[in-house]
CSV table of C-alpha atoms in Angstrom, one decimal:
chain,number,residue,atom,x,y,z
B,1,MET,CA,-9.1,-62.5,-55.4
B,2,ILE,CA,-11.7,-64.3,-57.6
B,3,GLY,CA,-13.2,-67.3,-56.1
B,4,THR,CA,-12.5,-70.0,-58.8
B,5,ARG,CA,-9.6,-70.8,-61.0
B,6,VAL,CA,-10.4,-68.8,-63.7
B,7,MET,CA,-8.4,-69.6,-66.7
B,8,THR,CA,-6.8,-66.0,-68.5
B,9,ALA,CA,-7.9,-67.3,-71.9
B,10,LEU,CA,-11.2,-67.8,-70.7
B,11,ALA,CA,-11.4,-64.5,-69.5
B,12,LEU,CA,-10.1,-63.0,-72.8
B,13,SER,CA,-12.6,-64.7,-74.7
B,14,GLY,CA,-15.5,-63.7,-72.6
B,15,LEU,CA,-14.7,-60.2,-73.5
B,16,LEU,CA,-14.5,-60.0,-77.2
B,17,ALA,CA,-17.2,-57.7,-77.6
B,18,LEU,CA,-15.7,-55.5,-74.8
B,19,THR,CA,-15.0,-51.8,-75.5
B,20,ALA,CA,-13.0,-49.6,-72.7
B,21,CYS,CA,-13.5,-45.7,-72.7
B,22,GLY,CA,-11.0,-43.5,-71.2
B,23,SER,CA,-11.9,-40.4,-69.1
B,24,GLY,CA,-10.0,-37.7,-68.2
B,25,SER,CA,-7.1,-35.9,-70.0
B,26,GLY,CA,-5.8,-39.0,-71.8
B,27,ASP,CA,-5.4,-42.9,-71.9
B,28,PRO,CA,-2.7,-44.3,-70.4
B,29,ALA,CA,-2.8,-47.0,-73.1
B,30,THR,CA,-1.1,-44.5,-75.4
B,31,PRO,CA,1.5,-42.9,-73.4
B,32,ALA,CA,3.3,-39.6,-74.7
B,33,PRO,CA,6.4,-40.3,-76.7
B,34,SER,CA,9.3,-41.6,-74.5
B,35,PRO,CA,12.8,-40.0,-73.9
B,36,SER,CA,15.5,-41.5,-75.8
B,37,ALA,CA,18.0,-44.0,-74.2
B,38,ALA,CA,20.6,-41.2,-74.2
B,39,SER,CA,18.2,-38.7,-72.6
B,40,ALA,CA,16.5,-41.0,-70.1
B,41,PRO,CA,16.3,-39.8,-66.3
B,42,THR,CA,18.6,-41.6,-63.8
B,43,GLY,CA,16.9,-42.9,-61.0
B,44,ASP,CA,17.9,-42.4,-57.2
B,45,PRO,CA,19.9,-45.9,-56.3
B,46,GLY,CA,18.5,-45.6,-52.8
B,47,LEU,CA,14.8,-45.2,-53.9
B,48,SER,CA,13.8,-48.9,-52.9
B,49,ARG,CA,15.7,-48.8,-49.4
B,50,ARG,CA,14.0,-45.4,-48.6
B,51,LEU,CA,10.6,-46.5,-49.8
B,52,ALA,CA,10.4,-49.4,-47.8
B,53,GLU,CA,11.6,-47.3,-44.8
B,54,GLN,CA,8.8,-44.9,-45.4
B,55,VAL,CA,5.7,-47.0,-46.1
B,56,THR,CA,4.2,-48.3,-43.1
B,57,GLY,CA,1.7,-51.0,-42.0
B,58,ASP,CA,-0.1,-48.5,-39.9
B,59,GLY,CA,-0.2,-46.2,-42.8
B,60,ALA,CA,-1.9,-48.9,-45.0
B,61,PHE,CA,-4.4,-49.9,-42.1
B,62,THR,CA,-5.7,-46.1,-41.8
B,63,ARG,CA,-6.4,-46.3,-45.6
B,64,LEU,CA,-8.3,-49.7,-44.9
B,65,GLU,CA,-10.3,-48.0,-42.3
B,66,GLU,CA,-11.4,-45.2,-44.9
B,67,LEU,CA,-12.7,-48.5,-47.2
B,68,GLN,CA,-14.5,-49.7,-44.1
B,69,ARG,CA,-16.3,-46.3,-43.6
B,70,ILE,CA,-17.3,-46.7,-47.5
B,71,ALA,CA,-18.4,-50.0,-47.2
B,72,ASP,CA,-20.4,-49.3,-43.8
B,73,ALA,CA,-22.0,-46.0,-45.4
B,74,ASN,CA,-23.0,-48.1,-48.9
B,75,GLY,CA,-24.7,-51.3,-47.9
B,76,GLY,CA,-21.9,-53.2,-46.3
B,77,ASN,CA,-19.8,-53.8,-49.8
B,78,ARG,CA,-17.8,-52.2,-52.1
B,79,ALA,CA,-18.7,-54.6,-55.2
B,80,SER,CA,-18.2,-53.3,-58.6
B,81,GLY,CA,-21.8,-51.6,-59.7
B,82,GLN,CA,-22.6,-50.7,-56.5
B,83,PRO,CA,-22.4,-47.2,-54.7
B,84,GLY,CA,-19.8,-48.6,-52.5
B,85,TYR,CA,-17.3,-49.2,-55.5
B,86,ASP,CA,-18.1,-45.9,-57.1
B,87,ALA,CA,-17.0,-44.4,-53.6
B,88,SER,CA,-13.9,-46.2,-53.2
B,89,VAL,CA,-12.9,-45.1,-57.0
B,90,GLU,CA,-13.4,-41.5,-55.9
B,91,TYR,CA,-11.6,-41.8,-52.7
B,92,VAL,CA,-8.4,-43.5,-54.3
B,93,ALA,CA,-8.5,-41.2,-57.2
B,94,GLY,CA,-8.5,-38.3,-55.1
B,95,GLN,CA,-5.5,-39.3,-53.0
B,96,LEU,CA,-3.4,-39.8,-56.2
B,97,ARG,CA,-4.3,-36.5,-57.5
B,98,ALA,CA,-3.4,-34.6,-54.2
B,99,ALA,CA,-0.1,-36.7,-54.6
B,100,GLY,CA,0.7,-35.3,-58.1
B,101,TYR,CA,-0.1,-38.3,-60.3
B,102,GLN,CA,-1.6,-38.1,-63.8
B,103,VAL,CA,-5.0,-40.1,-62.9
B,104,GLU,CA,-7.6,-41.7,-65.2
B,105,THR,CA,-10.9,-43.6,-64.5
B,106,PRO,CA,-11.2,-45.5,-67.8
B,107,SER,CA,-14.7,-47.0,-67.8
B,108,PHE,CA,-15.8,-50.7,-69.3
B,109,PRO,CA,-19.0,-52.4,-69.3
B,110,PHE,CA,-19.8,-55.6,-67.5
B,111,ASP,CA,-22.6,-58.2,-66.5
B,112,THR,CA,-24.0,-57.9,-63.1
B,113,PHE,CA,-25.7,-60.8,-61.4
B,114,SER,CA,-28.1,-61.5,-58.7
B,115,ALA,CA,-29.8,-64.3,-57.2
B,116,GLN,CA,-33.6,-64.0,-56.0
B,117,ALA,CA,-34.2,-67.7,-55.1
B,118,GLN,CA,-31.5,-70.5,-54.3
B,119,THR,CA,-33.0,-73.8,-52.9
B,120,LEU,CA,-32.5,-77.5,-53.5
B,121,ALA,CA,-35.1,-80.1,-52.7
B,122,VAL,CA,-34.1,-84.0,-52.9
B,123,GLY,CA,-36.7,-86.8,-52.7
B,124,GLY,CA,-39.3,-84.3,-52.2
B,125,ALA,CA,-37.9,-82.6,-48.9
B,126,PRO,CA,-35.8,-80.0,-48.2
B,127,GLY,CA,-32.2,-80.4,-49.2
B,128,PRO,CA,-28.8,-78.6,-48.2
B,129,ALA,CA,-28.1,-75.0,-49.1
B,130,VAL,CA,-27.0,-74.2,-52.8
B,131,THR,CA,-25.4,-71.1,-53.8
B,132,ALA,CA,-25.8,-70.0,-57.4
B,133,LEU,CA,-22.7,-69.3,-59.4
B,134,THR,CA,-22.3,-65.9,-61.1
B,135,TYR,CA,-24.0,-66.0,-64.5
B,136,SER,CA,-26.0,-69.2,-64.1
B,137,PRO,CA,-28.6,-69.1,-66.4
B,138,THR,CA,-32.0,-68.8,-64.3
B,139,THR,CA,-34.4,-71.6,-63.6
B,140,PRO,CA,-38.1,-71.4,-63.8
B,141,PRO,CA,-39.7,-70.0,-60.7
B,142,GLU,CA,-40.9,-73.6,-59.8
B,143,GLY,CA,-37.5,-74.9,-60.4
B,144,VAL,CA,-35.9,-77.6,-62.7
B,145,THR,CA,-36.4,-81.3,-61.5
B,146,GLY,CA,-34.4,-84.4,-62.5
B,147,PRO,CA,-32.6,-87.5,-61.0
B,148,LEU,CA,-29.3,-87.1,-58.9
B,149,VAL,CA,-26.4,-88.4,-61.3
B,150,VAL,CA,-23.0,-88.5,-60.1
B,151,ALA,CA,-19.9,-87.4,-62.5
B,152,PRO,CA,-17.2,-90.3,-61.8
B,153,ASP,CA,-14.8,-89.0,-59.2
B,154,ALA,CA,-12.0,-91.5,-59.2
B,155,PRO,CA,-9.2,-91.1,-56.7
B,156,GLY,CA,-6.6,-89.0,-58.2
B,157,ASP,CA,-8.6,-87.9,-61.0
B,158,PRO,CA,-8.0,-84.0,-61.4
B,159,THR,CA,-10.5,-83.4,-64.1
B,160,PRO,CA,-14.0,-84.7,-62.8
B,161,GLY,CA,-16.4,-83.5,-65.1
B,162,CYS,CA,-14.5,-81.9,-67.8
B,163,GLU,CA,-14.9,-84.3,-70.5
B,164,ALA,CA,-18.2,-85.7,-72.3
B,165,THR,CA,-16.9,-89.3,-72.0
B,166,ASP,CA,-17.2,-88.7,-68.2
B,167,TYR,CA,-20.6,-89.4,-68.6
B,168,ALA,CA,-20.6,-92.4,-71.0
B,169,ASN,CA,-23.3,-94.6,-70.2
B,170,LEU,CA,-24.7,-92.9,-67.3
B,171,PRO,CA,-28.4,-91.5,-67.7
B,172,ALA,CA,-27.2,-87.6,-67.9
B,173,ARG,CA,-30.2,-86.4,-70.1
B,174,GLY,CA,-32.6,-84.5,-68.2
B,175,ALA,CA,-30.4,-85.1,-64.7
B,176,VAL,CA,-29.3,-82.9,-62.0
B,177,LEU,CA,-25.5,-83.3,-62.2
B,178,LEU,CA,-23.2,-83.8,-59.3
B,179,VAL,CA,-19.8,-82.7,-60.2
B,180,ARG,CA,-16.8,-82.3,-57.8
B,181,ARG,CA,-14.7,-79.3,-58.0
B,182,GLY,CA,-11.7,-80.0,-60.2
B,183,ALA,CA,-8.8,-78.5,-62.6
B,184,CYS,CA,-11.4,-77.4,-65.3
B,185,THR,CA,-13.0,-74.3,-65.0
B,186,PHE,CA,-16.8,-74.2,-63.7
B,187,THR,CA,-17.6,-72.9,-67.3
B,188,GLN,CA,-16.1,-75.8,-68.9
B,189,LYS,CA,-18.2,-78.6,-66.1
B,190,GLN,CA,-21.3,-76.8,-67.2
B,191,GLN,CA,-21.0,-76.5,-70.9
B,192,ILE,CA,-20.0,-80.3,-70.7
B,193,ALA,CA,-23.2,-81.1,-69.1
B,194,SER,CA,-25.0,-79.0,-71.2
B,195,GLU,CA,-23.9,-81.1,-74.2
B,196,VAL,CA,-25.0,-84.3,-72.5
B,197,GLY,CA,-28.3,-83.1,-71.9
B,198,ALA,CA,-28.4,-82.4,-68.3
B,199,ALA,CA,-31.0,-79.8,-66.7
B,200,ALA,CA,-28.7,-78.4,-64.0
B,201,VAL,CA,-25.4,-79.0,-62.3
B,202,LEU,CA,-24.3,-79.0,-58.9
B,203,VAL,CA,-20.5,-78.4,-58.1
B,204,GLY,CA,-19.2,-79.6,-54.7
B,205,ASN,CA,-16.2,-78.1,-53.1
B,206,ASN,CA,-13.1,-80.2,-52.8
B,207,ALA,CA,-12.2,-78.1,-49.6
B,208,PRO,CA,-13.7,-76.7,-46.6
B,209,GLY,CA,-15.8,-73.6,-46.8
B,210,PRO,CA,-18.0,-72.1,-49.3
B,211,LEU,CA,-17.9,-72.6,-52.9
B,212,GLY,CA,-18.3,-69.3,-55.0
B,213,GLY,CA,-17.4,-68.9,-58.4
B,214,THR,CA,-18.2,-67.6,-62.0
B,215,LEU,CA,-19.1,-69.1,-65.2
B,216,GLY,CA,-17.1,-66.3,-67.1
B,217,SER,CA,-19.9,-64.2,-68.5
B,218,VAL,CA,-23.7,-64.3,-69.2
B,219,ALA,CA,-22.8,-65.7,-72.7
B,220,ASP,CA,-20.7,-68.3,-71.4
B,221,GLY,CA,-23.8,-69.8,-69.0
B,222,ARG,CA,-25.6,-72.7,-70.5
B,223,LEU,CA,-27.3,-74.4,-67.5
B,224,PRO,CA,-28.5,-73.8,-64.2
B,225,THR,CA,-25.3,-74.5,-61.8
B,226,GLY,CA,-25.2,-74.0,-58.3
B,227,GLY,CA,-22.5,-74.7,-55.4
B,228,LEU,CA,-22.3,-77.0,-52.5
B,229,LEU,CA,-20.2,-77.2,-49.4
B,230,GLN,CA,-17.8,-80.3,-49.3
B,231,PRO,CA,-20.0,-82.2,-46.4
B,232,ASP,CA,-23.2,-81.5,-48.4
B,233,PHE,CA,-22.1,-82.5,-51.4
B,234,ASP,CA,-20.5,-85.8,-50.1
B,235,ALA,CA,-23.8,-86.5,-48.5
B,236,LEU,CA,-25.7,-86.3,-51.7
B,237,LEU,CA,-23.7,-88.9,-53.4
B,238,ALA,CA,-25.4,-91.6,-51.6
B,239,ARG,CA,-28.9,-90.3,-52.7
B,240,ALA,CA,-28.0,-90.7,-56.5
B,241,GLY,CA,-31.0,-91.7,-58.4
B,242,GLN,CA,-33.6,-89.6,-56.0
B,243,PRO,CA,-35.3,-86.8,-57.8
B,244,ALA,CA,-34.0,-83.4,-57.1
B,245,THR,CA,-35.4,-79.9,-57.5
B,246,VAL,CA,-33.1,-77.1,-58.3
B,247,THR,CA,-34.6,-73.6,-57.9
B,248,LEU,CA,-31.9,-70.9,-58.9
B,249,VAL,CA,-33.9,-67.9,-59.7
B,250,THR,CA,-31.2,-65.4,-61.1
B,251,GLN,CA,-31.0,-61.8,-63.1
B,252,SER,CA,-28.3,-60.5,-65.1
B,253,ARG,CA,-27.7,-57.1,-66.5
B,254,THR,CA,-25.0,-55.3,-68.0
B,255,ILE,CA,-23.6,-51.8,-66.6
B,256,THR,CA,-20.5,-49.7,-66.4
B,257,THR,CA,-17.9,-49.3,-63.7
B,258,ARG,CA,-14.3,-47.9,-63.7
B,259,ASN,CA,-10.5,-48.7,-63.1
B,260,VAL,CA,-8.2,-46.3,-61.5
B,261,ILE,CA,-4.9,-45.6,-63.4
B,262,ALA,CA,-1.8,-43.1,-62.0
B,263,GLN,CA,1.2,-42.7,-63.5
B,264,THR,CA,4.0,-40.8,-62.4
B,265,THR,CA,5.2,-37.6,-64.5
B,266,THR,CA,8.8,-38.7,-64.4
B,267,GLY,CA,10.4,-41.7,-65.9
B,268,ARG,CA,10.7,-43.3,-69.1
B,269,THR,CA,7.4,-44.3,-70.7
B,270,ASP,CA,8.5,-47.0,-72.9
B,271,GLU,CA,9.9,-48.7,-69.6
B,272,VAL,CA,7.0,-48.6,-67.2
B,273,VAL,CA,6.8,-50.4,-64.0
B,274,MET,CA,3.5,-51.3,-63.2
B,275,ALA,CA,1.2,-52.5,-60.0
B,276,GLY,CA,-1.9,-53.4,-59.7
B,277,ALA,CA,-4.6,-54.4,-57.0
B,278,HIS,CA,-8.4,-55.0,-57.5
B,279,LEU,CA,-10.3,-52.4,-55.7
B,280,ASP,CA,-13.5,-54.4,-55.6
B,281,SER,CA,-15.3,-56.5,-52.9
B,282,VAL,CA,-17.9,-59.2,-53.4
B,283,PRO,CA,-21.3,-58.4,-52.7
B,284,GLU,CA,-21.4,-60.2,-49.3
B,285,GLY,CA,-19.1,-58.2,-47.4
B,286,PRO,CA,-16.7,-55.0,-47.4
B,287,GLY,CA,-13.7,-57.0,-48.5
B,288,ILE,CA,-11.2,-55.5,-46.2
B,289,ASN,CA,-8.4,-58.0,-46.9
B,290,ASP,CA,-9.9,-59.4,-50.3
B,291,ASN,CA,-8.8,-57.1,-51.5
B,292,GLY,CA,-8.7,-53.9,-49.5
B,293,SER,CA,-5.5,-54.9,-48.1
B,294,GLY,CA,-3.7,-54.8,-51.5
B,295,SER,CA,-5.5,-51.7,-52.4
B,296,ALA,CA,-4.6,-49.8,-49.3
B,297,ALA,CA,-1.1,-51.1,-49.3
B,298,GLN,CA,-0.7,-50.2,-52.9
B,299,LEU,CA,-2.2,-46.5,-52.1
B,300,GLU,CA,0.1,-46.1,-49.1
B,301,LEU,CA,3.2,-47.0,-51.5
B,302,ALA,CA,1.7,-44.6,-54.3
B,303,VAL,CA,1.4,-41.8,-51.9
B,304,ARG,CA,4.6,-42.0,-50.3
B,305,LEU,CA,6.5,-42.3,-53.7
B,306,GLY,CA,4.8,-39.2,-55.2
B,307,GLY,CA,3.7,-38.2,-58.6
B,308,ALA,CA,7.5,-36.9,-59.4
B,309,PRO,CA,9.7,-39.3,-58.0
B,310,PRO,CA,13.6,-39.6,-58.9
B,311,VAL,CA,13.0,-42.9,-61.0
B,312,THR,CA,14.6,-43.9,-64.5
B,313,ASN,CA,11.5,-45.7,-65.5
B,314,ALA,CA,7.9,-44.2,-65.0
B,315,VAL,CA,5.5,-46.0,-62.5
B,316,ARG,CA,1.9,-46.9,-63.1
B,317,PHE,CA,-0.4,-48.0,-60.7
B,318,ALA,CA,-3.7,-49.7,-61.2
B,319,TRP,CA,-6.8,-50.4,-59.1
B,320,TRP,CA,-9.0,-52.6,-60.9
B,321,GLY,CA,-12.6,-53.0,-61.1
B,322,ALA,CA,-14.9,-56.3,-61.7
B,323,GLU,CA,-12.2,-58.8,-60.5
B,324,GLU,CA,-14.6,-60.7,-58.3
B,325,VAL,CA,-17.0,-61.5,-61.4
B,326,GLY,CA,-14.0,-62.6,-64.1
B,327,LEU,CA,-10.8,-60.5,-63.8
B,328,LEU,CA,-12.8,-58.0,-65.9
B,329,GLY,CA,-11.0,-55.0,-65.2
B,330,SER,CA,-7.4,-55.9,-65.6
B,331,THR,CA,-8.8,-58.0,-68.9
B,332,ALA,CA,-10.2,-54.9,-70.4
B,333,TYR,CA,-7.3,-52.6,-69.9
B,334,VAL,CA,-4.8,-55.1,-71.4
B,335,ARG,CA,-7.1,-55.8,-74.4
B,336,VAL,CA,-7.3,-52.3,-75.5
B,337,LEU,CA,-3.4,-51.7,-75.4
B,338,THR,CA,-1.9,-51.5,-78.7
B,339,PRO,CA,1.1,-53.6,-79.4
B,340,GLU,CA,3.5,-50.9,-78.6
B,341,ALA,CA,1.9,-50.0,-75.6
B,342,ARG,CA,1.9,-53.8,-74.5
B,343,ARG,CA,5.8,-53.5,-74.9
B,344,ASP,CA,6.1,-50.4,-73.0
B,345,ILE,CA,5.3,-52.3,-69.8
B,346,ALA,CA,8.5,-53.9,-68.2
B,347,VAL,CA,7.2,-55.6,-65.3
B,348,LEU,CA,3.6,-55.9,-63.5
B,349,PHE,CA,3.4,-56.5,-59.6
B,350,ASN,CA,-0.1,-57.9,-58.3
B,351,ALA,CA,-1.1,-57.0,-54.9
B,352,ASP,CA,-4.3,-59.3,-54.0
B,353,MET,CA,-5.1,-60.1,-50.3
B,354,LEU,CA,-1.9,-59.1,-48.4
B,355,GLY,CA,-3.2,-58.9,-44.7
B,356,SER,CA,-5.0,-62.4,-44.2
B,357,PRO,CA,-5.5,-62.8,-40.4
B,358,ASN,CA,-3.7,-66.6,-40.4
B,359,PRO,CA,-1.1,-65.5,-42.8
B,360,ALA,CA,0.9,-67.2,-45.3
B,361,TYR,CA,3.9,-65.4,-47.2
B,362,PHE,CA,3.7,-66.5,-50.8
B,363,VAL,CA,5.5,-65.1,-53.8
B,364,TYR,CA,4.2,-66.1,-57.3
B,365,ASP,CA,6.2,-68.7,-58.7
B,366,GLY,CA,7.8,-67.1,-61.9
B,367,ASP,CA,10.3,-70.0,-62.8
B,368,ASP,CA,8.2,-72.7,-62.0
B,369,SER,CA,10.4,-74.3,-59.7
B,370,ASP,CA,7.8,-75.6,-57.6
B,371,ARG,CA,6.8,-77.7,-60.4
B,372,GLN,CA,2.9,-77.3,-59.7
B,373,GLY,CA,0.4,-76.0,-62.2
B,374,ALA,CA,0.9,-73.2,-64.6
B,375,PRO,CA,4.2,-73.0,-66.5
B,376,PRO,CA,7.0,-70.5,-65.8
B,377,GLY,CA,5.7,-66.7,-66.3
B,378,PRO,CA,6.9,-64.7,-69.2
B,379,ARG,CA,10.7,-64.1,-69.3
B,380,GLY,CA,11.6,-61.9,-66.5
B,381,SER,CA,9.3,-63.3,-64.2
B,382,ASP,CA,12.0,-65.2,-62.3
B,383,GLY,CA,13.7,-62.0,-61.7
B,384,ILE,CA,10.8,-60.4,-60.0
B,385,GLU,CA,10.4,-63.6,-57.8
B,386,ARG,CA,13.9,-63.4,-56.6
B,387,THR,CA,13.5,-59.6,-55.9
B,388,LEU,CA,10.4,-60.5,-53.9
B,389,ASN,CA,11.8,-63.3,-52.0
B,390,ALA,CA,14.7,-61.2,-51.0
B,391,ALA,CA,12.8,-58.6,-50.1
B,392,LEU,CA,10.1,-60.5,-47.8
B,393,THR,CA,13.3,-62.4,-46.1
B,394,ALA,CA,14.6,-58.8,-45.3
B,395,ALA,CA,11.2,-57.9,-43.8
B,396,GLY,CA,11.2,-61.1,-41.6
B,397,ALA,CA,9.5,-63.7,-43.4
B,398,GLN,CA,10.5,-66.7,-45.1
B,399,PRO,CA,8.3,-66.9,-48.7
B,400,GLN,CA,7.1,-69.7,-50.3
B,401,GLY,CA,6.1,-70.1,-54.0
B,402,THR,CA,2.5,-69.8,-55.2
B,403,ASP,CA,1.5,-70.9,-58.7
B,404,PHE,CA,0.2,-68.7,-61.4
B,405,ASP,CA,-3.0,-70.5,-61.2
B,406,GLY,CA,-5.2,-67.5,-63.0
B,407,ARG,CA,-7.4,-66.2,-60.2
B,408,SER,CA,-5.9,-62.9,-59.8
B,409,ASP,CA,-5.3,-59.9,-62.1
B,410,TYR,CA,-1.7,-61.0,-63.0
B,411,GLY,CA,-3.5,-63.2,-65.4
B,412,PRO,CA,-4.2,-61.2,-68.6
B,413,PHE,CA,-0.8,-59.8,-68.3
B,414,VAL,CA,1.1,-63.0,-68.2
B,415,GLU,CA,-1.2,-64.2,-71.3
B,416,ALA,CA,0.3,-60.8,-73.1
B,417,GLY,CA,3.6,-62.0,-72.3
B,418,ILE,CA,4.5,-59.1,-69.9
B,419,PRO,CA,6.9,-60.1,-67.0
B,420,SER,CA,4.8,-60.5,-63.8
B,421,GLY,CA,4.9,-61.5,-60.3
B,422,GLY,CA,3.5,-60.3,-56.9
B,423,LEU,CA,2.7,-61.2,-53.4
B,424,PHE,CA,-0.4,-63.2,-51.5
B,425,SER,CA,-1.1,-63.8,-47.9
B,426,GLY,CA,-3.5,-66.7,-48.6
B,427,ALA,CA,-7.2,-67.1,-48.9
B,428,GLU,CA,-9.6,-69.9,-48.4
B,429,GLU,CA,-6.8,-72.8,-48.6
B,430,ILE,CA,-5.9,-74.6,-45.3
B,431,LYS,CA,-2.5,-73.9,-43.5
B,432,THR,CA,-0.2,-76.8,-43.2
B,433,PRO,CA,1.6,-77.7,-39.8
B,434,GLU,CA,4.8,-76.9,-41.8
B,435,GLN,CA,3.7,-73.6,-42.6
B,436,ALA,CA,2.3,-72.8,-39.1
B,437,ALA,CA,5.9,-74.2,-37.9
B,438,LEU,CA,7.5,-71.5,-40.6
B,439,TRP,CA,5.1,-68.7,-40.2
B,440,GLY,CA,3.2,-68.9,-37.1
B,441,GLY,CA,-0.6,-69.1,-36.6
B,442,GLN,CA,-2.8,-72.0,-36.9
B,443,ALA,CA,-2.3,-75.1,-38.7
B,444,GLY,CA,-5.3,-76.9,-40.2
B,445,VAL,CA,-7.6,-73.6,-40.5
B,446,PRO,CA,-7.6,-71.3,-43.6
B,447,TYR,CA,-5.5,-68.6,-44.5
B,448,ASP,CA,-8.4,-66.4,-44.3
B,449,ARG,CA,-11.6,-67.7,-42.6
B,450,CYS,CA,-13.6,-64.8,-43.4
B,451,TYR,CA,-12.6,-65.3,-47.3
B,452,HIS,CA,-15.8,-63.8,-49.3
B,453,GLN,CA,-17.9,-63.2,-46.2
B,454,ALA,CA,-19.4,-60.4,-44.4
B,455,CYS,CA,-16.7,-60.9,-41.5
B,456,ASP,CA,-14.2,-59.5,-43.8
B,457,THR,CA,-13.8,-56.5,-42.1
B,458,LEU,CA,-11.2,-54.6,-40.2
B,459,ALA,CA,-10.7,-57.4,-37.5
B,460,ASN,CA,-9.7,-59.7,-40.3
B,461,ILE,CA,-6.4,-58.1,-40.9
B,462,ASP,CA,-3.1,-59.4,-39.5
B,463,ARG,CA,-1.1,-56.1,-39.3
B,464,VAL,CA,2.2,-57.4,-39.2
B,465,ALA,CA,1.4,-59.2,-42.2
B,466,LEU,CA,0.4,-56.3,-43.9
B,467,ASP,CA,3.4,-54.4,-42.9
B,468,ARG,CA,5.7,-57.2,-44.3
B,469,MET,CA,4.1,-57.5,-47.6
B,470,LEU,CA,4.0,-53.5,-47.9
B,471,ASP,CA,7.6,-53.6,-47.3
B,472,ALA,CA,8.4,-56.0,-49.9
B,473,LEU,CA,5.8,-54.7,-52.6
B,474,ALA,CA,7.7,-50.9,-52.3
B,475,VAL,CA,11.2,-52.5,-52.4
B,476,GLY,CA,10.0,-54.2,-55.7
B,477,VAL,CA,8.6,-51.4,-57.4
B,478,GLY,CA,11.5,-49.2,-56.3
B,479,THR,CA,14.3,-51.5,-57.5
B,480,TYR,CA,12.7,-51.5,-61.4
B,481,ALA,CA,11.7,-48.2,-61.2
B,482,VAL,CA,15.4,-47.2,-60.9
B,483,ASP,CA,17.1,-50.1,-62.8
B,484,LEU,CA,15.7,-53.3,-64.8
B,485,GLY,CA,18.9,-54.8,-65.0
B,486,GLY,CA,21.1,-56.6,-62.5
B,487,PRO,CA,21.1,-60.1,-61.5
B,488,ASN,CA,17.4,-60.1,-61.0
B,489,GLY,CA,16.7,-57.8,-64.0
B,490,VAL,CA,14.0,-58.2,-66.6
B,491,PRO,CA,13.9,-57.9,-70.5
B,492,THR,CA,14.2,-54.2,-71.8
B,493,ARG,CA,11.8,-52.8,-74.1
B,494,ASP,CA,14.0,-54.2,-77.3
B,495,GLN,CA,14.3,-57.8,-75.7
B,496,ARG,CA,10.3,-58.2,-74.6
B,497,GLN,CA,8.3,-60.3,-76.8
B,498,THR,CA,4.5,-59.6,-75.6
B,499,ARG,CA,1.6,-61.2,-77.2
């Protein structure tokens, strides 16, 4: 899961110049003509139940062991653009071809990022640790220096540093701005800071744990921008006016990476049931929960389903690249779909983090019944939510809703008007006492205390959660692969209005 709230529109606008290239025998963006409604295949009504019985958390864990082995053999990570990611692509694609799928690995360019120096000095003395946000412009080797200026952070203000008026009557020109994380993107915060003439931006976390994130793309970065831990940021607030030197020596380059796309040979190709999980990790670790867990669970499901299952509607699985640097693989895929190909996708399931060690059991809030954050998903998303809620309940976990906040690969599909939903076991957020009473685990600590860290290994997986989430995913995919209708149905192709 991407480490900051990335608005889907931002992800799309940051890729206007991006061109994806297909590899293999054809491009799933332009599928073969579909059978007519009269000649459409009839799926097996027992498929979803049978799939839930056949998939196992142990099977998914075995696949996680292979992803861990790949990371161990390739510098400890599976980040896009690195050998560990390429090996992960080959592993997943090979398993799918052996299971009888039509498999493609379409490529797309993206910007890589590295930081050679990340330091902060305040008042001439070393300051707290600072982490360059992805695509932060570089400073000179000696850094940039200016007085610390605090963006107003009134209690209850969800948008600190999100408007130029936040700096009215403040000496922002040439300053190092201290801005707390809030509702708008990091990209917007540093762009506003650039407009008021700041020299650099330091963003403080609003929750425990490290602050990692992205400015969207190289083109979006205007000022050197770093992240601070919450207590370090809070301590700096009292030092406003003192000189600070920010040194963020960074480098970006454009390279090519790949998605994995696999589709069944059976079922209507104009009523496609799609499921996606990002395959890449962050550079800091092997990414076994984020998102080896979603990738391995989806691979276990795909292999059990097989390439020629008894379905009414074709099933298309995707493993996305470069999610951790801005949802780039899924955005590239959706962007090159023709309007007709977008309408061919009936539903999208998102599997991102399914085995968190202090797990939550979240289902994306398709109908916005929780009244939190984003509005409802595209028409039909409410039915997907109900289907997954029922499946998780049957698997032994009482689900709660979670917002479509733009942090995972459903984002481009929601933006395109495609009915979407999915499962999530929690990231760096803190489990509440009420949730601990409902699900077990520890209140007051993160769902995943190894989120985006080197310790996100096989030891970071709750195997019970992985098994339950996999069962629910199997029921969801199996249900709509056979029938798009029913009480939790989604619109048919003729009824869908994608964008």
